[in-house]
XYZ file of C-alpha atoms in Angstrom:
178
model
C 35.683 -265.703 89.366
C 35.494 -263.653 92.574
C 38.000 -264.106 95.342
C 36.728 -266.213 98.288
C 36.561 -263.193 100.597
C 34.179 -261.420 98.172
C 31.634 -264.237 97.996
C 29.960 -263.643 101.394
C 29.253 -260.014 100.428
C 27.796 -261.150 97.106
C 25.530 -263.571 98.947
C 24.456 -260.883 101.419
C 23.709 -258.552 98.501
C 21.557 -261.236 96.810
C 19.600 -261.722 100.046
C 19.092 -257.969 100.370
C 17.770 -257.831 96.811
C 15.309 -260.671 97.474
C 14.043 -259.205 100.753
C 11.695 -256.241 100.201
C 12.932 -252.931 101.538
C 11.790 -252.247 105.080
C 10.783 -255.839 105.792
C 12.774 -258.370 107.745
C 13.633 -261.570 105.958
C 10.781 -264.055 106.233
C 11.442 -266.663 108.923
C 12.451 -270.020 107.549
C 10.826 -273.294 108.458
C 14.361 -274.636 108.818
C 15.680 -271.850 111.063
C 17.976 -272.403 114.005
C 16.125 -270.204 116.495
C 14.365 -271.192 119.685
C 11.061 -272.175 118.112
C 10.261 -275.715 116.990
C 9.592 -276.193 113.255
C 5.807 -276.224 113.728
C 5.807 -272.769 115.325
C 8.258 -271.392 112.754
C 5.977 -272.677 109.993
C 2.993 -271.063 111.768
C 4.868 -267.742 111.901
C 5.545 -267.943 108.152
C 1.833 -268.561 107.548
C 0.858 -265.637 109.783
C 3.259 -263.307 107.972
C 1.906 -264.426 104.613
C -1.712 -264.085 105.742
C -1.087 -260.600 107.109
C 0.559 -259.495 103.879
C -2.306 -260.803 101.762
C -4.959 -259.202 103.977
C -3.144 -255.875 104.011
C -2.889 -255.705 100.219
C -6.379 -257.069 99.601
C -8.150 -254.461 101.741
C -7.816 -251.670 99.192
C -8.645 -253.888 96.201
C -11.688 -255.347 97.984
C -12.971 -251.893 98.900
C -12.409 -250.559 95.385
C -13.817 -253.536 93.460
C -16.567 -254.820 95.774
C -17.233 -251.869 98.095
C -17.316 -254.094 101.192
C -15.132 -254.412 104.278
C -12.449 -257.083 104.497
C -14.516 -259.109 106.980
C -17.547 -258.914 104.693
C -15.328 -260.047 101.823
C -14.329 -263.139 103.815
C -18.008 -264.008 104.222
C -18.539 -263.614 100.474
C -15.545 -265.882 99.813
C -16.918 -268.596 102.085
C -20.293 -268.387 100.397
C -18.654 -268.442 96.959
C -17.491 -271.973 97.738
C -21.168 -272.894 98.285
C -22.756 -270.732 95.591
C -26.204 -272.317 95.351
C -27.052 -273.845 98.708
C -25.406 -271.281 100.987
C -24.237 -271.921 104.545
C -25.792 -271.830 107.968
C -24.877 -268.700 109.899
C -23.454 -270.792 112.749
C -21.108 -272.557 110.310
C -19.907 -269.251 108.832
C -19.221 -267.977 112.375
C -17.247 -271.155 113.174
C -15.195 -271.026 109.987
C -14.301 -267.359 110.448
C -13.877 -267.554 114.212
C -16.321 -264.668 114.674
C -18.946 -264.132 117.342
C -22.445 -264.743 115.982
C -23.552 -261.216 116.913
C -20.774 -259.660 114.840
C -21.536 -261.975 111.945
C -25.218 -261.060 112.100
C -24.303 -257.377 111.692
C -21.930 -258.066 108.786
C -24.477 -260.256 106.999
C -27.109 -257.526 107.484
C -24.754 -255.059 105.776
C -24.216 -257.487 102.894
C -27.959 -258.089 102.644
C -28.620 -254.335 102.569
C -26.115 -254.062 99.692
C -27.990 -256.796 97.819
C -25.091 -259.263 97.977
C -26.596 -262.002 100.163
C -30.002 -263.381 101.098
C -30.988 -264.926 104.404
C -33.543 -267.699 104.695
C -34.718 -270.256 107.227
C -32.711 -273.450 107.253
C -34.587 -276.366 105.777
C -36.019 -278.530 108.535
C -34.915 -276.207 111.356
C -37.018 -273.112 111.933
C -34.400 -271.701 114.358
C -31.532 -272.016 111.872
C -30.675 -269.348 109.304
C -28.842 -269.904 106.042
C -27.118 -267.213 104.023
C -26.359 -267.393 100.289
C -24.926 -265.195 97.557
C -27.166 -263.243 95.226
C -26.600 -263.071 91.467
C -25.271 -259.544 92.001
C -22.576 -260.871 94.367
C -21.681 -263.713 92.001
C -21.216 -261.226 89.173
C -19.083 -258.872 91.257
C -16.891 -261.744 92.452
C -16.439 -262.998 88.887
C -15.439 -259.517 87.695
C -13.037 -258.917 90.591
C -11.557 -262.409 90.887
C -8.614 -261.789 88.535
C -7.464 -258.660 90.339
C -8.022 -260.272 93.753
C -6.081 -263.421 92.827
C -3.243 -261.355 91.379
C -3.113 -259.227 94.526
C -3.034 -262.282 96.813
C -0.326 -264.036 94.792
C 1.749 -260.851 94.615
C 1.532 -260.329 98.371
C 2.630 -263.901 99.044
C 5.521 -263.615 96.622
C 6.520 -260.347 98.300
C 6.881 -261.758 101.823
C 7.926 -265.330 101.228
C 11.384 -266.514 100.390
C 12.037 -269.131 97.723
C 11.778 -272.054 100.162
C 8.464 -270.890 101.605
C 7.127 -270.108 98.156
C 8.029 -273.619 96.994
C 6.273 -275.097 100.039
C 2.964 -273.332 99.400
C 3.101 -273.502 95.614
C 0.718 -276.445 95.556
C -1.772 -274.583 97.738
C -1.820 -271.292 95.842
C -2.165 -271.627 92.078
C -0.273 -268.968 90.166
C 2.111 -268.088 93.002
C 5.113 -269.079 90.887
C 3.991 -266.565 88.257
C 3.614 -263.645 90.687
C 6.141 -260.845 90.629
C 7.576 -260.301 94.129
C 8.035 -256.568 93.499
């Protein structure tokens, strides 16, 4: 058994091993800083989101040949595979201006990944839906994309944060933080 004065160094070494090189330790929702718990939790979520987006960009480009923002549109539509979504709803969900969304959807339409049609009962409204081509590409890429997302989360989150989001992100407990 190590002498009491050696234990703090052992603990610091364990923390260093868990924290990826070059990254600060992920903020804890139970920290003792100036921020209230809600803002600390928000900062953890932002760090996790940033890590996932950063790692996904290359995989999305390689597997789907679309931009990250276009990928987010495809993901939203994948949750509504048959009926599609109104363009205004997609803009709301992504927090994007409608003009920017219109351009991104046009790019996806040109690539054969989405179709636009008039909304039923509203000639001014436009709905967008996935094509079979997009469904197939998403099916083929989903394993690699899920693995990338889970790995990024495991990389930036400490054990407490990982335990907190485990119910939200299936497979996170299986991801290798390396």
